[in-house]
């Protein structure tokens, strides 16, 4: 077994069974050279960081995209006007500008 595999197996067993113990206490209990573990950790910090990153990465990366804003357009679907005499006028148009002009003309004396 090469050093990398041995180190990974030691750290895996420590993570699994060494709860409540320091790494030093676990190594002494299991008969593992604690100084070798520290030296390997110093010499190979990138591999240790990658292993820790894989274990802690439990969220998927989120990509946020903004949708382009659509201009607001208003349409008149059904406009019913009632006079004081009880007469009704229904305005049906899909153009808001036309409805506003019509209301302005109606409101003039």
N, CA, C and O atoms as a printed pandas DataFrame, in Angstrom:
     atom_number atom_name residue_name chain_id  residue_number  x_coord  y_coord  z_coord
0              1         N          UNK        A               1    0.863   -1.171    0.000
1              2        CA          UNK        A               1    0.000    0.000    0.000
2              3         C          UNK        A               1    0.905    1.228    0.000
3              4         O          UNK        A               1    1.805    1.341    0.833
4              5         N          UNK        A               2    0.663    2.161   -0.949
5              6        CA          UNK        A               2    1.524    3.329   -0.980
6              7         C          UNK        A               2    1.077    4.344    0.075
7              8         O          UNK        A               2    0.031    4.180    0.703
8              9         N          UNK        A               3    1.880    5.390    0.261
9             10        CA          UNK        A               3    1.653    6.347    1.347
10            11         C          UNK        A               3    0.301    7.039    1.254
11            12         O          UNK        A               3   -0.372    7.240    2.266
12            13         N          UNK        A               4   -0.090    7.398    0.052
13            14        CA          UNK        A               4   -1.358    8.121   -0.113
14            15         C          UNK        A               4   -2.537    7.247    0.321
15            16         O          UNK        A               4   -3.410    7.698    1.062
16            17         N          UNK        A               5   -2.556    6.011   -0.141
17            18        CA          UNK        A               5   -3.646    5.100    0.223
18            19         C          UNK        A               5   -3.657    4.824    1.719
19            20         O          UNK        A               5   -4.718    4.772    2.341
20            21         N          UNK        A               6   -2.465    4.645    2.294
21            22        CA          UNK        A               6   -2.379    4.379    3.722
22            23         C          UNK        A               6   -2.871    5.591    4.517
23            24         O          UNK        A               6   -3.645    5.445    5.463
24            25         N          UNK        A               7   -2.421    6.778    4.131
25            26        CA          UNK        A               7   -2.852    8.000    4.818
26            27         C          UNK        A               7   -4.375    8.154    4.719
27            28         O          UNK        A               7   -5.031    8.466    5.713
28            29         N          UNK        A               8   -4.934    7.936    3.530
29            30        CA          UNK        A               8   -6.388    8.059    3.362
30            31         C          UNK        A               8   -7.132    7.024    4.200
31            32         O          UNK        A               8   -8.184    7.329    4.763
32            33         N          UNK        A               9   -6.602    5.810    4.291
33            34        CA          UNK        A               9   -7.285    4.793    5.109
34            35         C          UNK        A               9   -7.196    5.154    6.591
35            36         O          UNK        A               9   -8.154    4.938    7.333
36            37         N          UNK        A              10   -6.064    5.697    7.032
37            38        CA          UNK        A              10   -5.927    6.114    8.432
38            39         C          UNK        A              10   -6.920    7.230    8.734
39            40         O          UNK        A              10   -7.606    7.193    9.755
40            41         N          UNK        A              11   -6.998    8.217    7.853
41            42        CA          UNK        A              11   -7.896    9.345    8.085
42            43         C          UNK        A              11   -9.355    8.915    8.002
43            44         O          UNK        A              11  -10.194    9.433    8.739
44            45         N          UNK        A              12   -9.665    7.981    7.119
45            46        CA          UNK        A              12  -11.043    7.476    7.025
46            47         C          UNK        A              12  -11.435    6.745    8.314
47            48         O          UNK        A              12  -12.526    6.949    8.846
48            49         N          UNK        A              13  -10.529    5.892    8.807
49            50        CA          UNK        A              13  -10.816    5.191   10.060
50            51         C          UNK        A              13  -10.916    6.163   11.221
51            52         O          UNK        A              13  -11.756    5.990   12.104
52            53         N          UNK        A              14  -10.065    7.190   11.231
53            54        CA          UNK        A              14  -10.135    8.199   12.298
54            55         C          UNK        A              14  -11.470    8.951   12.239
55            56         O          UNK        A              14  -12.107    9.165   13.271
56            57         N          UNK        A              15  -11.895    9.352   11.029
57            58        CA          UNK        A              15  -13.176   10.051   10.884
58            59         C          UNK        A              15  -14.346    9.171   11.304
59            60         O          UNK        A              15  -15.336    9.661   11.848
60            61         N          UNK        A              16  -14.228    7.854   11.048
61            62        CA          UNK        A              16  -15.320    6.935   11.352
62            63         C          UNK        A              16  -15.334    6.521   12.825
63            64         O          UNK        A              16  -16.380    6.565   13.473
64            65         N          UNK        A              17  -14.187    6.124   13.347
65            66        CA          UNK        A              17  -14.141    5.521   14.684
66            67         C          UNK        A              17  -13.487    6.405   15.746
67            68         O          UNK        A              17  -13.558    6.082   16.932
68            69         N          UNK        A              18  -12.869    7.483   15.361
69            70        CA          UNK        A              18  -12.108    8.277   16.324
70            71         C          UNK        A              18  -12.868    9.424   16.952
71            72         O          UNK        A              18  -12.251   10.373   17.437
72            73         N          UNK        A              19  -14.160    9.370   16.958
73            74        CA          UNK        A              19  -14.962   10.458   17.520
74            75         C          UNK        A              19  -14.667   10.597   19.014
75            76         O          UNK        A              19  -14.618    9.613   19.751
76            77         N          UNK        A              20  -14.473   11.839   19.434
77            78        CA          UNK        A              20  -14.197   12.100   20.838
78            79         C          UNK        A              20  -12.728   11.978   21.198
79            80         O          UNK        A              20  -12.364   12.208   22.351
80            81         N          UNK        A              21  -11.878   11.625   20.252
81            82        CA          UNK        A              21  -10.448   11.501   20.495
82            83         C          UNK        A              21   -9.710   12.488   19.594
83            84         O          UNK        A              21  -10.184   12.836   18.513
84            85         N          UNK        A              22   -8.570   12.921   20.047
85            86        CA          UNK        A              22   -7.720   13.718   19.171
86            87         C          UNK        A              22   -7.023   12.769   18.197
87            88         O          UNK        A              22   -6.986   11.558   18.410
88            89         N          UNK        A              23   -6.480   13.331   17.142
89            90        CA          UNK        A              23   -5.769   12.501   16.170
90            91         C          UNK        A              23   -4.571   11.831   16.830
91            92         O          UNK        A              23   -4.251   10.682   16.527
92            93         N          UNK        A              24   -3.909   12.554   17.735
93            94        CA          UNK        A              24   -2.749   11.991   18.434
94            95         C          UNK        A              24   -3.168   10.791   19.291
95            96         O          UNK        A              24   -2.515    9.748   19.272
96            97         N          UNK        A              25   -4.271   10.953   20.047
97            98        CA          UNK        A              25   -4.737    9.857   20.907
98            99         C          UNK        A              25   -5.164    8.656   20.059
99           100         O          UNK        A              25   -4.900    7.510   20.424
100          101         N          UNK        A              26   -5.824    8.921   18.925
101          102        CA          UNK        A              26   -6.239    7.825   18.053
102          103         C          UNK        A              26   -5.025    7.076   17.498
103          104         O          UNK        A              26   -5.001    5.845   17.469
104          105         N          UNK        A              27   -4.011    7.845   17.056
105          106        CA          UNK        A              27   -2.806    7.207   16.511
106          107         C          UNK        A              27   -2.097    6.373   17.576
107          108         O          UNK        A              27   -1.639    5.269   17.282
108          109         N          UNK        A              28   -1.999    6.875   18.800
109          110        CA          UNK        A              28   -1.356    6.104   19.877
110          111         C          UNK        A              28   -2.142    4.838   20.170
111          112         O          UNK        A              28   -1.550    3.778   20.376
112          113         N          UNK        A              29   -3.458    4.928   20.191
113          114        CA          UNK        A              29   -4.303    3.768   20.485
114          115         C          UNK        A              29   -4.177    2.690   19.398
115          116         O          UNK        A              29   -4.152    1.496   19.697
116          117         N          UNK        A              30   -4.099    3.136   18.113
117          118        CA          UNK        A              30   -4.058    2.192   16.991
118          119         C          UNK        A              30   -2.641    1.776   16.591
119          120         O          UNK        A              30   -2.468    0.920   15.724
120          121         N          UNK        A              31   -1.628    2.380   17.219
121          122        CA          UNK        A              31   -0.250    2.025   16.889
122          123         C          UNK        A              31    0.209    2.640   15.577
123          124         O          UNK        A              31    1.001    2.033   14.856
124          125         N          UNK        A              32   -0.268    3.822   15.258
125          126        CA          UNK        A              32    0.094    4.514   14.022
126          127         C          UNK        A              32    1.080    5.618   14.376
127          128         O          UNK        A              32    0.932    6.281   15.402
128          129         N          UNK        A              33    2.079    5.815   13.536
129          130        CA          UNK        A              33    3.085    6.849   13.775
130          131         C          UNK        A              33    2.460    8.232   13.549
131          132         O          UNK        A              33    2.230    8.653   12.415
132          133         N          UNK        A              34    2.198    8.912   14.647
133          134        CA          UNK        A              34    1.538   10.226   14.592
134          135         C          UNK        A              34    2.400   11.244   13.853
135          136         O          UNK        A              34    1.877   12.071   13.107
136          137         N          UNK        A              35    3.725   11.192   14.054
137          138        CA          UNK        A              35    4.621   12.145   13.378
138          139         C          UNK        A              35    4.582   11.951   11.862
139          140         O          UNK        A              35    4.678   12.919   11.107
140          141         N          UNK        A              36    4.442   10.696   11.419
141          142        CA          UNK        A              36    4.345   10.440    9.979
142          143         C          UNK        A              36    3.059   11.047    9.416
143          144         O          UNK        A              36    3.069   11.625    8.329
144          145         N          UNK        A              37    1.948   10.916   10.156
145          146        CA          UNK        A              37    0.669   11.483    9.705
146          147         C          UNK        A              37    0.783   12.993    9.570
147          148         O          UNK        A              37    0.324   13.561    8.579
148          149         N          UNK        A              38    1.391   13.652   10.555
149          150        CA          UNK        A              38    1.574   15.103   10.488
150          151         C          UNK        A              38    2.476   15.501    9.324
151          152         O          UNK        A              38    2.200   16.471    8.618
152          153         N          UNK        A              39    3.553   14.744    9.131
153          154        CA          UNK        A              39    4.485   15.051    8.036
154          155         C          UNK        A              39    3.795   14.887    6.678
155          156         O          UNK        A              39    3.980   15.710    5.781
156          157         N          UNK        A              40    3.001   13.824    6.531
157          158        CA          UNK        A              40    2.284   13.618    5.272
158          159         C          UNK        A              40    1.293   14.754    5.043
159          160         O          UNK        A              40    1.146   15.236    3.919
160          161         N          UNK        A              41    0.624   15.177    6.090
161          162        CA          UNK        A              41   -0.342   16.278    5.978
162          163         C          UNK        A              41    0.358   17.569    5.555
163          164         O          UNK        A              41   -0.186   18.325    4.750
164          165         N          UNK        A              42    1.555   17.833    6.083
165          166        CA          UNK        A              42    2.306   19.038    5.705
166          167         C          UNK        A              42    2.798   18.963    4.261
167          168         O          UNK        A              42    2.774   19.963    3.544
168          169         N          UNK        A              43    3.239   17.789    3.836
169          170        CA          UNK        A              43    3.797   17.631    2.492
170          171         C          UNK        A              43    2.734   17.597    1.405
171          172         O          UNK        A              43    3.028   17.913    0.252
172          173         N          UNK        A              44    1.507   17.220    1.744
173          174        CA          UNK        A              44    0.448   17.069    0.751
174          175         C          UNK        A              44   -0.806   17.850    1.161
175          176         O          UNK        A              44   -1.865   17.245    1.333
176          177         N          UNK        A              45   -0.718   19.156    1.320
177          178        CA          UNK        A              45   -1.886   19.915    1.802
178          179         C          UNK        A              45   -3.010   19.991    0.782
179          180         O          UNK        A              45   -4.177   20.074    1.162
180          181         N          UNK        A              46   -2.686   19.965   -0.492
181          182        CA          UNK        A              46   -3.731   20.072   -1.519
182          183         C          UNK        A              46   -4.629   18.850   -1.520
183          184         O          UNK        A              46   -5.844   18.979   -1.667
184          185         N          UNK        A              47   -4.060   17.680   -1.360
185          186        CA          UNK        A              47   -4.860   16.456   -1.351
186          187         C          UNK        A              47   -5.778   16.420   -0.134
187          188         O          UNK        A              47   -6.916   15.959   -0.225
188          189         N          UNK        A              48   -5.289   16.900    0.994
189          190        CA          UNK        A              48   -6.103   16.935    2.207
190          191         C          UNK        A              48   -7.247   17.929    2.010
191          192         O          UNK        A              48   -8.383   17.645    2.388
192          193         N          UNK        A              49   -6.956   19.091    1.423
193          194        CA          UNK        A              49   -7.996   20.100    1.195
194          195         C          UNK        A              49   -9.045   19.576    0.224
195          196         O          UNK        A              49  -10.235   19.824    0.418
196          197         N          UNK        A              50   -8.630   18.859   -0.814
197          198        CA          UNK        A              50   -9.591   18.304   -1.768
198          199         C          UNK        A              50  -10.488   17.278   -1.096
199          200         O          UNK        A              50  -11.690   17.241   -1.361
200          201         N          UNK        A              51   -9.923   16.448   -0.234
201          202        CA          UNK        A              51  -10.710   15.433    0.459
202          203         C          UNK        A              51  -11.734   16.101    1.368
203          204         O          UNK        A              51  -12.896   15.694    1.401
204          205         N          UNK        A              52  -11.311   17.121    2.104
205          206        CA          UNK        A              52  -12.236   17.830    2.987
206          207         C          UNK        A              52  -13.299   18.575    2.202
207          208         O          UNK        A              52  -14.449   18.656    2.634
208          209         N          UNK        A              53  -12.929   19.114    1.058
209          210        CA          UNK        A              53  -13.889   19.847    0.244
210          211         C          UNK        A              53  -14.956   18.900   -0.303
211          212         O          UNK        A              53  -16.129   19.270   -0.347
212          213         N          UNK        A              54  -14.590   17.707   -0.713
213          214        CA          UNK        A              54  -15.558   16.751   -1.235
214          215         C          UNK        A              54  -16.553   16.341   -0.162
215          216         O          UNK        A              54  -17.736   16.160   -0.450
216          217         N          UNK        A              55  -16.085   16.192    1.072
217          218        CA          UNK        A              55  -16.969   15.768    2.150
218          219         C          UNK        A              55  -17.945   16.861    2.551
219          220         O          UNK        A              55  -19.097   16.567    2.871
220          221         N          UNK        A              56  -17.509   18.124    2.540
221          222        CA          UNK        A              56  -18.360   19.202    3.027
222          223         C          UNK        A              56  -19.237   19.809    1.938
223          224         O          UNK        A              56  -20.177   20.539    2.253
224          225         N          UNK        A              57  -18.960   19.534    0.688
225          226        CA          UNK        A              57  -19.757   20.124   -0.386
226          227         C          UNK        A              57  -21.058   19.346   -0.523
227          228         O          UNK        A              57  -21.124   18.352   -1.248
228          229         N          UNK        A              58  -22.096   19.806    0.181
229          230        CA          UNK        A              58  -23.364   19.106    0.113
230          231         C          UNK        A              58  -24.403   19.869   -0.699
231          232         O          UNK        A              58  -25.493   19.352   -0.945
232          233         N          UNK        A              59  -24.084   21.086   -1.117
233          234        CA          UNK        A              59  -25.011   21.883   -1.902
234          235         C          UNK        A              59  -24.558   21.936   -3.356
235          236         O          UNK        A              59  -23.362   21.946   -3.648
236          237         N          UNK        A              60  -25.501   21.967   -4.231
237          238        CA          UNK        A              60  -25.190   22.120   -5.643
238          239         C          UNK        A              60  -24.988   23.597   -5.946
239          240         O          UNK        A              60  -25.667   24.440   -5.358
240          241         N          UNK        A              61  -24.080   23.928   -6.842
241          242        CA          UNK        A              61  -23.903   25.341   -7.173
242          243         C          UNK        A              61  -25.153   25.885   -7.852
243          244         O          UNK        A              61  -25.787   25.206   -8.660
244          245         N          UNK        A              62  -25.482   27.089   -7.517
245          246        CA          UNK        A              62  -26.697   27.714   -8.021
246          247         C          UNK        A              62  -26.312   28.799   -9.014
247          248         O          UNK        A              62  -25.457   29.639   -8.732
248          249         N          UNK        A              63  -26.940   28.774  -10.159
249          250        CA          UNK        A              63  -26.668   29.782  -11.171
250          251         C          UNK        A              63  -27.922   30.625  -11.354
251          252         O          UNK        A              63  -28.992   30.108  -11.675
252          253         N          UNK        A              64  -27.776   31.927  -11.146
253          254        CA          UNK        A              64  -28.916   32.832  -11.231
254          255         C          UNK        A              64  -28.835   33.584  -12.554
255          256         O          UNK        A              64  -27.821   34.201  -12.879
256          257         N          UNK        A              65  -29.911   33.516  -13.295
257          258        CA          UNK        A              65  -29.989   34.255  -14.544
258          259         C          UNK        A              65  -31.164   35.211  -14.456
259          260         O          UNK        A              65  -32.235   34.863  -13.958
260          261         N          UNK        A              66  -30.946   36.419  -14.948
261          262        CA          UNK        A              66  -32.011   37.416  -14.936
262          263         C          UNK        A              66  -32.731   37.389  -16.272
263          264         O          UNK        A              66  -32.115   37.408  -17.337
264          265         N          UNK        A              67  -34.042   37.344  -16.186
265          266        CA          UNK        A              67  -34.832   37.379  -17.403
266          267         C          UNK        A              67  -34.992   38.839  -17.827
267          268         O          UNK        A              67  -35.115   39.726  -16.983
268          269         N          UNK        A              68  -34.990   39.080  -19.122
269          270        CA          UNK        A              68  -35.162   40.464  -19.566
270          271         C          UNK        A              68  -36.551   40.984  -19.174
271          272         O          UNK        A              68  -37.545   40.260  -19.232
272          273         N          UNK        A              69  -36.585   42.240  -18.779
273          274        CA          UNK        A              69  -37.852   42.833  -18.371
274          275         C          UNK        A              69  -38.736   43.080  -19.585
275          276         O          UNK        A              69  -38.293   43.606  -20.606
276          277         N          UNK        A              70  -39.962   42.697  -19.449
277          278        CA          UNK        A              70  -40.923   42.930  -20.523
278          279         C          UNK        A              70  -41.641   44.246  -20.230
279          280         O          UNK        A              70  -42.063   44.480  -19.097
280          281         N          UNK        A              71  -41.781   45.085  -21.215
281          282        CA          UNK        A              71  -42.481   46.345  -20.958
282          283         C          UNK        A              71  -43.946   46.078  -20.626
283          284         O          UNK        A              71  -44.591   45.216  -21.223
284          285         N          UNK        A              72  -44.450   46.835  -19.663
285          286        CA          UNK        A              72  -45.842   46.656  -19.278
286          287         C          UNK        A              72  -46.735   47.290  -20.335
287          288         O          UNK        A              72  -46.544   48.439  -20.735
288          289         N          UNK        A              73  -47.687   46.530  -20.761
289          290        CA          UNK        A              73  -48.681   47.056  -21.693
290          291         C          UNK        A              73  -50.042   46.867  -21.062
291          292         O          UNK        A              73  -50.372   45.793  -20.560
292          293         N          UNK        A              74  -50.814   47.916  -21.096
293          294        CA          UNK        A              74  -52.160   47.876  -20.528
294          295         C          UNK        A              74  -53.172   47.808  -21.642
295          296         O          UNK        A              74  -53.028   48.459  -22.676
296          297         N          UNK        A              75  -54.182   47.025  -21.425
297          298        CA          UNK        A              75  -55.270   46.903  -22.380
298          299         C          UNK        A              75  -56.587   47.085  -21.638
299          300         O          UNK        A              75  -56.722   46.703  -20.475
300          301         N          UNK        A              76  -57.547   47.674  -22.328
301          302        CA          UNK        A              76  -58.877   47.807  -21.755
302          303         C          UNK        A              76  -59.680   46.615  -22.231
303          304         O          UNK        A              76  -59.885   46.428  -23.430
304          305         N          UNK        A              77  -60.129   45.816  -21.288
305          306        CA          UNK        A              77  -60.891   44.634  -21.662
306          307         C          UNK        A              77  -62.383   44.946  -21.736
307          308         O          UNK        A              77  -63.056   44.648  -22.723
308          309         N          UNK        A              78  -62.866   45.544  -20.680
309          310        CA          UNK        A              78  -64.292   45.867  -20.642
310          311         C          UNK        A              78  -64.456   47.093  -19.757
311          312         O          UNK        A              78  -64.137   47.049  -18.569
312          313         N          UNK        A              79  -64.955   48.194  -20.330
313          314        CA          UNK        A              79  -65.154   49.437  -19.599
314          315         C          UNK        A              79  -66.606   49.846  -19.770
315          316         O          UNK        A              79  -67.067   50.104  -20.882
316          317         N          UNK        A              80  -67.320   49.900  -18.652
317          318        CA          UNK        A              80  -68.730   50.262  -18.685
318          319         C          UNK        A              80  -68.913   51.561  -17.929
319          320         O          UNK        A              80  -68.524   51.674  -16.766
320          321         N          UNK        A              81  -69.513   52.548  -18.596
321          322        CA          UNK        A              81  -69.784   53.849  -17.983
322          323         C          UNK        A              81  -71.285   53.985  -17.792
323          324         O          UNK        A              81  -72.073   53.558  -18.636
324          325         N          UNK        A              82  -71.676   54.593  -16.658
325          326        CA          UNK        A              82  -73.096   54.762  -16.350
326          327         C          UNK        A              82  -73.350   56.237  -16.038
327          328         O          UNK        A              82  -72.630   56.842  -15.245
328          329         N          UNK        A              83  -74.354   56.798  -16.651
329          330        CA          UNK        A              83  -74.715   58.192  -16.388
330          331         C          UNK        A              83  -75.682   58.252  -15.209
331          332         O          UNK        A              83  -76.176   57.229  -14.734
332          333         N          UNK        A              84  -75.940   59.472  -14.750
333          334        CA          UNK        A              84  -76.874   59.669  -13.635
334          335         C          UNK        A              84  -78.296   59.305  -14.036
335          336         O          UNK        A              84  -79.107   58.955  -13.178
336          337         N          UNK        A              85  -78.615   59.384  -15.335
337          338        CA          UNK        A              85  -79.944   59.034  -15.828
338          339         C          UNK        A              85  -80.134   57.519  -15.966
339          340         O          UNK        A              85  -81.246   57.061  -16.229
340          341         N          UNK        A              86  -79.073   56.745  -15.792
341          342        CA          UNK        A              86  -79.189   55.295  -15.894
342          343         C          UNK        A              86  -78.784   54.754  -17.248
343          344         O          UNK        A              86  -78.991   53.572  -17.520
344          345         N          UNK        A              87  -78.212   55.584  -18.106
345          346        CA          UNK        A              87  -77.756   55.120  -19.423
346          347         C          UNK        A              87  -76.380   54.469  -19.280
347          348         O          UNK        A              87  -75.571   54.879  -18.448
348          349         N          UNK        A              88  -76.128   53.455  -20.099
349          350        CA          UNK        A              88  -74.866   52.733  -20.071
350          351         C          UNK        A              88  -74.119   52.921  -21.388
351          352         O          UNK        A              88  -74.723   52.987  -22.459
352          353         N          UNK        A              89  -72.816   53.003  -21.288
353          354        CA          UNK        A              89  -71.943   53.003  -22.461
354          355         C          UNK        A              89  -70.872   51.948  -22.189
355          356         O          UNK        A              89  -70.202   51.975  -21.157
356          357         N          UNK        A              90  -70.729   51.034  -23.119
357          358        CA          UNK        A              90  -69.673   50.034  -23.009
358          359         C          UNK        A              90  -68.592   50.351  -24.026
359          360         O          UNK        A              90  -68.854   50.522  -25.216
360          361         N          UNK        A              91  -67.370   50.424  -23.520
361          362        CA          UNK        A              91  -66.216   50.684  -24.376
362          363         C          UNK        A              91  -65.404   49.397  -24.435
363          364         O          UNK        A              91  -64.951   48.883  -23.412
364          365         N          UNK        A              92  -65.230   48.890  -25.643
365          366        CA          UNK        A              92  -64.432   47.678  -25.829
366          367         C          UNK        A              92  -63.321   48.005  -26.816
367          368         O          UNK        A              92  -63.561   48.180  -28.011
368          369         N          UNK        A              93  -62.106   48.083  -26.297
369          370        CA          UNK        A              93  -60.934   48.346  -27.120
370          371         C          UNK        A              93  -59.728   47.744  -26.422
371          372         O          UNK        A              93  -59.730   47.557  -25.205
372          373         N          UNK        A              94  -58.717   47.448  -27.184
373          374        CA          UNK        A              94  -57.496   46.939  -26.574
374          375         C          UNK        A              94  -56.415   48.008  -26.508
375          376         O          UNK        A              94  -55.276   47.716  -26.145
376          377         N          UNK        A              95  -56.761   49.237  -26.855
377          378        CA          UNK        A              95  -55.809   50.338  -26.836
378          379         C          UNK        A              95  -56.164   51.276  -25.698
379          380         O          UNK        A              95  -57.233   51.887  -25.716
380          381         N          UNK        A              96  -55.297   51.403  -24.716
381          382        CA          UNK        A              96  -55.543   52.238  -23.552
382          383         C          UNK        A              96  -55.578   53.713  -23.936
383          384         O          UNK        A              96  -56.361   54.476  -23.369
384          385         N          UNK        A              97  -54.756   54.122  -24.876
385          386        CA          UNK        A              97  -54.733   55.534  -25.291
386          387         C          UNK        A              97  -56.072   55.960  -25.875
387          388         O          UNK        A              97  -56.542   57.064  -25.599
388          389         N          UNK        A              98  -56.683   55.112  -26.665
389          390        CA          UNK        A              98  -57.986   55.428  -27.257
390          391         C          UNK        A              98  -59.034   55.563  -26.155
391          392         O          UNK        A              98  -59.869   56.466  -26.201
392          393         N          UNK        A              99  -58.993   54.677  -25.174
393          394        CA          UNK        A              99  -59.952   54.740  -24.077
394          395         C          UNK        A              99  -59.765   56.016  -23.267
395          396         O          UNK        A              99  -60.755   56.626  -22.864
396          397         N          UNK        A             100  -58.537   56.437  -23.017
397          398        CA          UNK        A             100  -58.280   57.676  -22.274
398          399         C          UNK        A             100  -58.776   58.884  -23.051
399          400         O          UNK        A             100  -59.385   59.782  -22.470
400          401         N          UNK        A             101  -58.526   58.924  -24.354
401          402        CA          UNK        A             101  -59.017   60.041  -25.179
402          403         C          UNK        A             101  -60.545   60.106  -25.168
403          404         O          UNK        A             101  -61.119   61.192  -25.092
404          405         N          UNK        A             102  -61.184   58.978  -25.242
405          406        CA          UNK        A             102  -62.649   58.911  -25.221
406          407         C          UNK        A             102  -63.181   59.413  -23.865
407          408         O          UNK        A             102  -64.154   60.166  -23.823
408          409         N          UNK        A             103  -62.560   59.007  -22.789
409          410        CA          UNK        A             103  -62.980   59.474  -21.466
410          411         C          UNK        A             103  -62.776   60.980  -21.304
411          412         O          UNK        A             103  -63.598   61.660  -20.690
412          413         N          UNK        A             104  -61.683   61.494  -21.855
413          414        CA          UNK        A             104  -61.461   62.948  -21.813
414          415         C          UNK        A             104  -62.551   63.696  -22.571
415          416         O          UNK        A             104  -63.050   64.716  -22.095
416          417         N          UNK        A             105  -62.919   63.201  -23.736
417          418        CA          UNK        A             105  -63.951   63.869  -24.539
418          419         C          UNK        A             105  -65.302   63.798  -23.859
419          420         O          UNK        A             105  -66.078   64.752  -23.911
420          421         N          UNK        A             106  -65.593   62.665  -23.217
421          422        CA          UNK        A             106  -66.872   62.519  -22.532
422          423         C          UNK        A             106  -66.951   63.448  -21.313
423          424         O          UNK        A             106  -68.019   63.978  -21.006
424          425         N          UNK        A             107  -65.848   63.639  -20.636
425          426        CA          UNK        A             107  -65.844   64.426  -19.411
426          427         C          UNK        A             107  -65.911   65.932  -19.680
427          428         O          UNK        A             107  -66.214   66.696  -18.764
428          429         N          UNK        A             108  -65.633   66.384  -20.921
429          430        CA          UNK        A             108  -65.712   67.821  -21.217
430          431         C          UNK        A             108  -67.177   68.276  -21.249
431          432         O          UNK        A             108  -68.041   67.532  -21.713
432          433         N          UNK        A             109  -67.468   69.506  -20.755
433          434        CA          UNK        A             109  -68.873   69.984  -20.761
434          435         C          UNK        A             109  -69.369   70.332  -22.134
435          436         O          UNK        A             109  -70.519   70.744  -22.289
